[in-house]
């Protein structure tokens, strides 16, 4: 499609893919969507992006990134049948993280039928220079149906500028100047409090103001405080910057969701060649040590799925075999009990479908309920590894520190992946065979 052109959308379930080519010096990019009424969001909840991955209506959700060679995609799922009646447009945007779109080659947006993956529309954005955000396209209502328009409007003010342009309230404390000192107020006289009524007598009724002889109802209670502004910040852990404090990112309570997604390959090329014909099945797991000394594991093997409401305050949502971020392997940590943790090691094992992590492209995302998302990609595997330590979460009093591990381990002959990671991190547990 050319810029400004439009096309009908023949189906309601869509997958919107933002794609580009990665490489040295190429910044990361993120897909987002804004649901608009008369050109603005109704509230900050109408903004779907990496820190707010699903709309309350279920109409739009952020499915996350995939990497295959030098190609990277970030995907949104859109269900037009669930878009609320007042919503007139869904703006589909992209933002650059760590550079400009002039440094991002091969940028495109593609709308596909979610059922059969057929292409509905594709727009390739060219000629970018200093832009750090783009409205690449939009879905809009027309005569009882929906259409897609290729837009290609750039912003040099990043995701923050794009979001605020559509009515989003953004909380970015790192951009704010420190407040000026406020002088202490002058002392004022405080009248003595009125004496209480005599014991045994009711308090006198409050006088009701009147207007024209008719009683006027008391004023309504003050409205509740507005929702907290949207936080656009996120953290990418690297070898150079491998750790982050959850408290400093605002993740001090609620749920911490850990997601693992990967590229599924029917004929997965593991270490030593193809391994059977089975689909790749990875298992997300966690070793835990509580403050009172109790230790254990949360994993699908043995149905040790854990619990959020009681020790270990960690829960594995299920066993997924697709690698999709919308479902995928998800582990949840109850941060309301952060003082009950001493350390948590999140790791992944290959259950079937491959003999090594070689050639596997996987991404780990830690999403606190309150605070910035934390993500990192696994390095290339060059050893015959079937278990990878992903992240170590350590208690430092009232805070938890997330350390990127991305460490491939090679089990000795006859030693399970779980026992291998236990030995590497000194957990000291006894292991018996299990199955799922």
CSV table of C-alpha atoms in Angstrom, one decimal, residues 83-372:
chain,number,residue,atom,x,y,z
A,83,UNK,CA,-14.4,-3.1,20.0
A,84,UNK,CA,-16.8,-1.0,22.1
A,85,UNK,CA,-19.4,1.0,20.1
A,86,UNK,CA,-18.1,4.5,20.9
A,87,UNK,CA,-14.6,3.6,19.6
A,88,UNK,CA,-14.2,5.1,16.1
A,89,UNK,CA,-10.5,4.5,15.3
A,90,UNK,CA,-7.7,2.3,16.5
A,91,UNK,CA,-4.3,4.0,15.8
A,92,UNK,CA,-1.5,1.5,15.2
A,93,UNK,CA,1.9,3.0,16.2
A,94,UNK,CA,5.6,2.2,16.6
A,95,UNK,CA,8.2,3.8,18.9
A,96,UNK,CA,12.0,3.5,18.7
A,97,UNK,CA,13.9,2.6,21.9
A,98,UNK,CA,17.5,3.9,21.9
A,99,UNK,CA,17.7,5.6,18.5
A,100,UNK,CA,15.6,6.9,15.6
A,101,UNK,CA,13.7,5.3,12.8
A,102,UNK,CA,16.3,6.5,10.4
A,103,UNK,CA,18.5,3.8,11.9
A,104,UNK,CA,15.8,1.0,11.5
A,105,UNK,CA,15.9,-0.7,8.1
A,106,UNK,CA,12.9,-2.5,6.5
A,107,UNK,CA,10.2,-1.0,8.8
A,108,UNK,CA,6.7,-2.2,7.9
A,109,UNK,CA,3.3,-2.9,9.3
A,110,UNK,CA,1.2,-5.9,8.1
A,111,UNK,CA,-2.4,-6.7,9.0
A,112,UNK,CA,-3.3,-10.4,8.7
A,113,UNK,CA,-6.3,-12.6,9.1
A,114,UNK,CA,-5.7,-14.3,12.5
A,115,UNK,CA,-7.4,-17.4,11.3
A,116,UNK,CA,-5.5,-18.3,8.1
A,117,UNK,CA,-2.6,-15.8,8.3
A,118,UNK,CA,-3.5,-14.3,4.9
A,119,UNK,CA,-2.4,-10.7,4.3
A,120,UNK,CA,-5.1,-8.1,4.6
A,121,UNK,CA,-2.9,-5.0,4.2
A,122,UNK,CA,0.8,-4.2,4.2
A,123,UNK,CA,2.5,-0.8,4.4
A,124,UNK,CA,6.3,-0.3,4.2
A,125,UNK,CA,7.5,2.9,5.8
A,126,UNK,CA,10.5,4.5,4.1
A,127,UNK,CA,12.3,7.8,4.3
A,128,UNK,CA,12.5,8.1,8.1
A,129,UNK,CA,15.2,10.3,9.5
A,130,UNK,CA,15.0,11.8,13.1
A,131,UNK,CA,11.6,10.3,14.0
A,132,UNK,CA,11.4,8.3,17.2
A,133,UNK,CA,7.7,7.4,16.9
A,134,UNK,CA,5.4,6.7,14.0
A,135,UNK,CA,1.6,6.3,13.4
A,136,UNK,CA,2.0,3.6,10.7
A,137,UNK,CA,-1.7,2.9,10.2
A,138,UNK,CA,-5.2,2.9,11.6
A,139,UNK,CA,-8.3,0.8,11.6
A,140,UNK,CA,-11.5,2.9,11.4
A,141,UNK,CA,-15.2,2.4,11.0
A,142,UNK,CA,-16.9,3.0,7.7
A,143,UNK,CA,-20.5,2.3,6.7
A,144,UNK,CA,-21.0,-0.5,9.2
A,145,UNK,CA,-17.6,-2.1,8.6
A,146,UNK,CA,-13.9,-1.5,9.1
A,147,UNK,CA,-11.1,-0.3,6.9
A,148,UNK,CA,-7.4,0.0,7.2
A,149,UNK,CA,-5.5,3.2,6.2
A,150,UNK,CA,-1.7,3.5,5.7
A,151,UNK,CA,-0.7,6.7,7.6
A,152,UNK,CA,3.1,7.1,8.0
A,153,UNK,CA,3.0,10.1,10.3
A,154,UNK,CA,6.2,10.6,12.3
A,155,UNK,CA,7.0,12.2,15.7
A,156,UNK,CA,10.4,13.4,16.9
A,157,UNK,CA,9.2,13.4,20.5
A,158,UNK,CA,9.0,9.6,20.9
A,159,UNK,CA,6.3,7.5,22.4
A,160,UNK,CA,5.6,10.1,25.1
A,161,UNK,CA,4.9,12.8,22.5
A,162,UNK,CA,2.7,10.5,20.5
A,163,UNK,CA,0.7,9.3,23.5
A,164,UNK,CA,0.2,12.8,24.9
A,165,UNK,CA,-1.0,14.0,21.5
A,166,UNK,CA,-3.9,11.5,21.8
A,167,UNK,CA,-4.8,12.4,25.4
A,168,UNK,CA,-2.7,10.0,27.4
A,169,UNK,CA,-1.3,11.3,30.8
A,170,UNK,CA,2.3,10.2,31.0
A,171,UNK,CA,4.4,9.8,34.1
A,172,UNK,CA,8.0,10.1,33.3
A,173,UNK,CA,9.8,11.2,36.5
A,174,UNK,CA,13.2,11.1,34.8
A,175,UNK,CA,12.2,14.0,32.6
A,176,UNK,CA,11.0,16.2,35.4
A,177,UNK,CA,13.1,18.9,37.0
A,178,UNK,CA,13.5,18.7,40.8
A,179,UNK,CA,10.9,20.8,42.6
A,180,UNK,CA,11.9,24.2,43.9
A,181,UNK,CA,12.3,24.5,47.7
A,182,UNK,CA,9.1,25.7,49.4
A,183,UNK,CA,9.5,28.1,52.3
A,184,UNK,CA,8.0,27.1,55.6
A,185,UNK,CA,4.6,28.6,56.2
A,186,UNK,CA,4.3,31.4,58.8
A,187,UNK,CA,2.7,30.3,62.1
A,188,UNK,CA,-1.0,30.9,62.3
A,189,UNK,CA,-3.4,30.8,65.3
A,190,UNK,CA,-5.5,27.8,65.5
A,191,UNK,CA,-8.9,28.2,67.3
A,192,UNK,CA,-9.6,25.8,70.1
A,193,UNK,CA,-11.7,22.8,69.2
A,194,UNK,CA,-15.4,23.0,70.1
A,195,UNK,CA,-16.3,21.1,73.2
A,196,UNK,CA,-18.0,17.7,72.7
A,197,UNK,CA,-21.7,17.4,73.5
A,198,UNK,CA,-22.7,16.2,76.9
A,199,UNK,CA,-22.4,12.5,77.5
A,200,UNK,CA,-25.6,10.6,76.6
A,201,UNK,CA,-26.8,13.2,74.1
A,202,UNK,CA,-26.7,12.7,70.3
A,203,UNK,CA,-24.5,15.0,68.2
A,204,UNK,CA,-26.6,17.9,66.9
A,205,UNK,CA,-27.8,17.4,63.3
A,206,UNK,CA,-25.9,19.2,60.6
A,207,UNK,CA,-27.8,22.2,59.3
A,208,UNK,CA,-29.1,21.7,55.7
A,209,UNK,CA,-28.9,24.7,53.5
A,210,UNK,CA,-32.1,25.7,51.7
A,211,UNK,CA,-32.9,27.4,48.5
A,212,UNK,CA,-36.4,29.0,48.0
A,213,UNK,CA,-37.7,27.1,51.0
A,214,UNK,CA,-36.7,23.7,49.6
A,215,UNK,CA,-34.0,21.6,51.2
A,216,UNK,CA,-30.8,21.4,49.2
A,217,UNK,CA,-29.1,18.0,49.2
A,218,UNK,CA,-25.6,18.0,50.7
A,219,UNK,CA,-22.7,18.2,48.3
A,220,UNK,CA,-21.6,14.9,46.7
A,221,UNK,CA,-18.5,13.2,48.2
A,222,UNK,CA,-15.3,14.2,46.5
A,223,UNK,CA,-14.5,12.2,43.5
A,224,UNK,CA,-11.9,9.5,43.7
A,225,UNK,CA,-8.4,10.3,42.7
A,226,UNK,CA,-7.6,9.9,39.0
A,227,UNK,CA,-5.8,6.8,37.9
A,228,UNK,CA,-2.1,6.9,38.1
A,229,UNK,CA,-0.5,8.2,34.9
A,230,UNK,CA,0.9,5.8,32.3
A,231,UNK,CA,4.5,4.8,32.8
A,232,UNK,CA,6.4,4.5,29.5
A,233,UNK,CA,9.7,3.5,30.9
A,234,UNK,CA,11.0,0.0,30.4
A,235,UNK,CA,14.2,-1.8,31.3
A,236,UNK,CA,16.3,-4.0,29.0
A,237,UNK,CA,18.9,-6.1,30.8
A,238,UNK,CA,22.2,-6.6,28.9
A,239,UNK,CA,25.6,-8.0,29.7
A,240,UNK,CA,26.7,-4.4,30.4
A,241,UNK,CA,23.7,-3.6,32.6
A,242,UNK,CA,22.6,-7.0,33.9
A,243,UNK,CA,20.6,-6.1,37.1
A,244,UNK,CA,17.8,-3.8,38.2
A,245,UNK,CA,15.9,-3.0,41.4
A,246,UNK,CA,12.2,-3.7,41.3
A,247,UNK,CA,11.5,-1.0,43.9
A,248,UNK,CA,13.3,1.7,41.8
A,249,UNK,CA,11.1,0.7,38.9
A,250,UNK,CA,7.9,0.9,40.9
A,251,UNK,CA,7.4,-2.8,41.3
A,252,UNK,CA,6.8,-3.0,45.0
A,253,UNK,CA,3.5,-4.9,45.2
A,254,UNK,CA,1.0,-6.9,43.3
A,255,UNK,CA,1.9,-9.6,40.8
A,256,UNK,CA,5.2,-9.9,38.9
A,257,UNK,CA,4.5,-11.9,35.7
A,258,UNK,CA,7.4,-13.7,34.1
A,259,UNK,CA,6.8,-14.7,30.4
A,260,UNK,CA,9.0,-16.8,28.2
A,261,UNK,CA,8.4,-16.9,24.5
A,262,UNK,CA,10.4,-18.6,21.8
A,263,UNK,CA,10.4,-19.5,18.1
A,264,UNK,CA,8.7,-22.8,17.5
A,265,UNK,CA,10.3,-24.9,14.7
A,266,UNK,CA,8.7,-28.1,13.5
A,267,UNK,CA,12.1,-29.5,12.6
A,268,UNK,CA,14.2,-27.9,15.3
A,269,UNK,CA,17.9,-28.0,14.7
A,270,UNK,CA,19.3,-28.8,18.1
A,271,UNK,CA,22.9,-29.7,19.0
A,272,UNK,CA,23.9,-32.7,16.8
A,273,UNK,CA,21.1,-32.2,14.3
A,274,UNK,CA,17.4,-32.8,14.2
A,275,UNK,CA,15.8,-34.4,17.1
A,276,UNK,CA,12.8,-36.6,16.2
A,277,UNK,CA,9.7,-34.9,14.8
A,278,UNK,CA,8.1,-33.6,18.0
A,279,UNK,CA,7.3,-29.9,18.5
A,280,UNK,CA,9.7,-28.1,20.7
A,281,UNK,CA,8.4,-28.0,24.3
A,282,UNK,CA,10.2,-25.8,26.8
A,283,UNK,CA,9.3,-25.7,30.5
A,284,UNK,CA,9.6,-22.5,32.6
A,285,UNK,CA,10.5,-23.3,36.2
A,286,UNK,CA,11.6,-21.6,39.4
A,287,UNK,CA,13.8,-22.7,42.3
A,288,UNK,CA,12.9,-20.8,45.5
A,289,UNK,CA,14.3,-20.2,48.9
A,290,UNK,CA,12.1,-18.5,51.5
A,291,UNK,CA,13.2,-16.3,54.3
A,292,UNK,CA,12.4,-19.0,56.8
A,293,UNK,CA,14.8,-21.4,55.0
A,294,UNK,CA,12.2,-23.5,53.1
A,295,UNK,CA,13.3,-24.5,49.6
A,296,UNK,CA,11.5,-26.0,46.6
A,297,UNK,CA,10.7,-25.9,42.9
A,298,UNK,CA,7.8,-24.7,40.9
A,299,UNK,CA,7.5,-26.6,37.6
A,300,UNK,CA,5.1,-28.6,35.4
A,301,UNK,CA,6.9,-31.9,36.2
A,302,UNK,CA,5.1,-33.5,39.1
A,303,UNK,CA,2.4,-30.9,38.9
A,304,UNK,CA,4.3,-28.7,41.2
A,305,UNK,CA,2.5,-25.5,40.0
A,306,UNK,CA,2.9,-23.6,43.3
A,307,UNK,CA,0.5,-21.1,44.8
A,308,UNK,CA,0.1,-17.3,45.0
A,309,UNK,CA,-1.9,-17.2,48.3
A,310,UNK,CA,0.3,-19.4,50.4
A,311,UNK,CA,4.0,-20.4,50.3
A,312,UNK,CA,5.9,-20.4,48.0
A,313,UNK,CA,3.8,-17.4,46.7
A,314,UNK,CA,4.9,-18.4,43.2
A,315,UNK,CA,2.5,-20.0,40.6
A,316,UNK,CA,3.1,-21.5,37.2
A,317,UNK,CA,0.1,-20.8,35.1
A,318,UNK,CA,0.3,-23.9,32.9
A,319,UNK,CA,2.3,-25.9,30.4
A,320,UNK,CA,2.4,-24.3,27.0
A,321,UNK,CA,3.9,-25.7,23.8
A,322,UNK,CA,3.5,-22.8,21.4
A,323,UNK,CA,5.9,-20.1,22.7
A,324,UNK,CA,3.3,-17.4,22.1
A,325,UNK,CA,3.6,-14.4,24.4
A,326,UNK,CA,-0.2,-14.1,24.6
A,327,UNK,CA,-0.3,-17.5,26.4
A,328,UNK,CA,3.1,-19.0,26.5
A,329,UNK,CA,4.9,-20.1,29.6
A,330,UNK,CA,4.0,-17.7,32.4
A,331,UNK,CA,5.1,-17.7,36.0
A,332,UNK,CA,3.7,-15.3,38.6
A,333,UNK,CA,5.3,-14.0,41.8
A,334,UNK,CA,3.2,-12.4,44.5
A,335,UNK,CA,5.2,-9.2,45.4
A,336,UNK,CA,2.9,-8.6,48.4
A,337,UNK,CA,5.0,-11.3,50.1
A,338,UNK,CA,8.4,-10.0,48.9
A,339,UNK,CA,9.7,-10.1,52.5
A,340,UNK,CA,9.1,-13.9,52.5
A,341,UNK,CA,11.6,-14.5,49.7
A,342,UNK,CA,15.3,-15.0,50.1
A,343,UNK,CA,16.0,-15.8,46.4
A,344,UNK,CA,14.2,-17.1,43.3
A,345,UNK,CA,16.0,-18.6,40.3
A,346,UNK,CA,13.9,-18.7,37.1
A,347,UNK,CA,15.1,-21.2,34.6
A,348,UNK,CA,14.0,-23.1,31.5
A,349,UNK,CA,14.5,-26.7,30.5
A,350,UNK,CA,13.9,-28.5,27.2
A,351,UNK,CA,11.3,-31.2,27.8
A,352,UNK,CA,11.2,-32.5,24.2
A,353,UNK,CA,11.7,-31.6,20.6
A,354,UNK,CA,15.4,-30.7,20.8
A,355,UNK,CA,18.7,-31.7,22.3
A,356,UNK,CA,20.0,-28.2,22.8
A,357,UNK,CA,19.1,-24.5,22.9
A,358,UNK,CA,21.3,-24.0,19.8
A,359,UNK,CA,19.5,-21.8,17.1
A,360,UNK,CA,16.7,-21.0,19.6
A,361,UNK,CA,15.6,-17.3,19.7
A,362,UNK,CA,13.9,-16.7,23.0
A,363,UNK,CA,12.9,-13.6,25.0
A,364,UNK,CA,12.1,-13.2,28.7
A,365,UNK,CA,9.8,-10.5,30.0
A,366,UNK,CA,9.2,-9.6,33.7
A,367,UNK,CA,6.1,-7.4,34.0
A,368,UNK,CA,5.4,-6.0,37.4
A,369,UNK,CA,1.7,-5.1,38.0
A,370,UNK,CA,3.0,-1.7,39.1
A,371,UNK,CA,6.2,-0.4,37.4
A,372,UNK,CA,8.3,-0.8,34.3
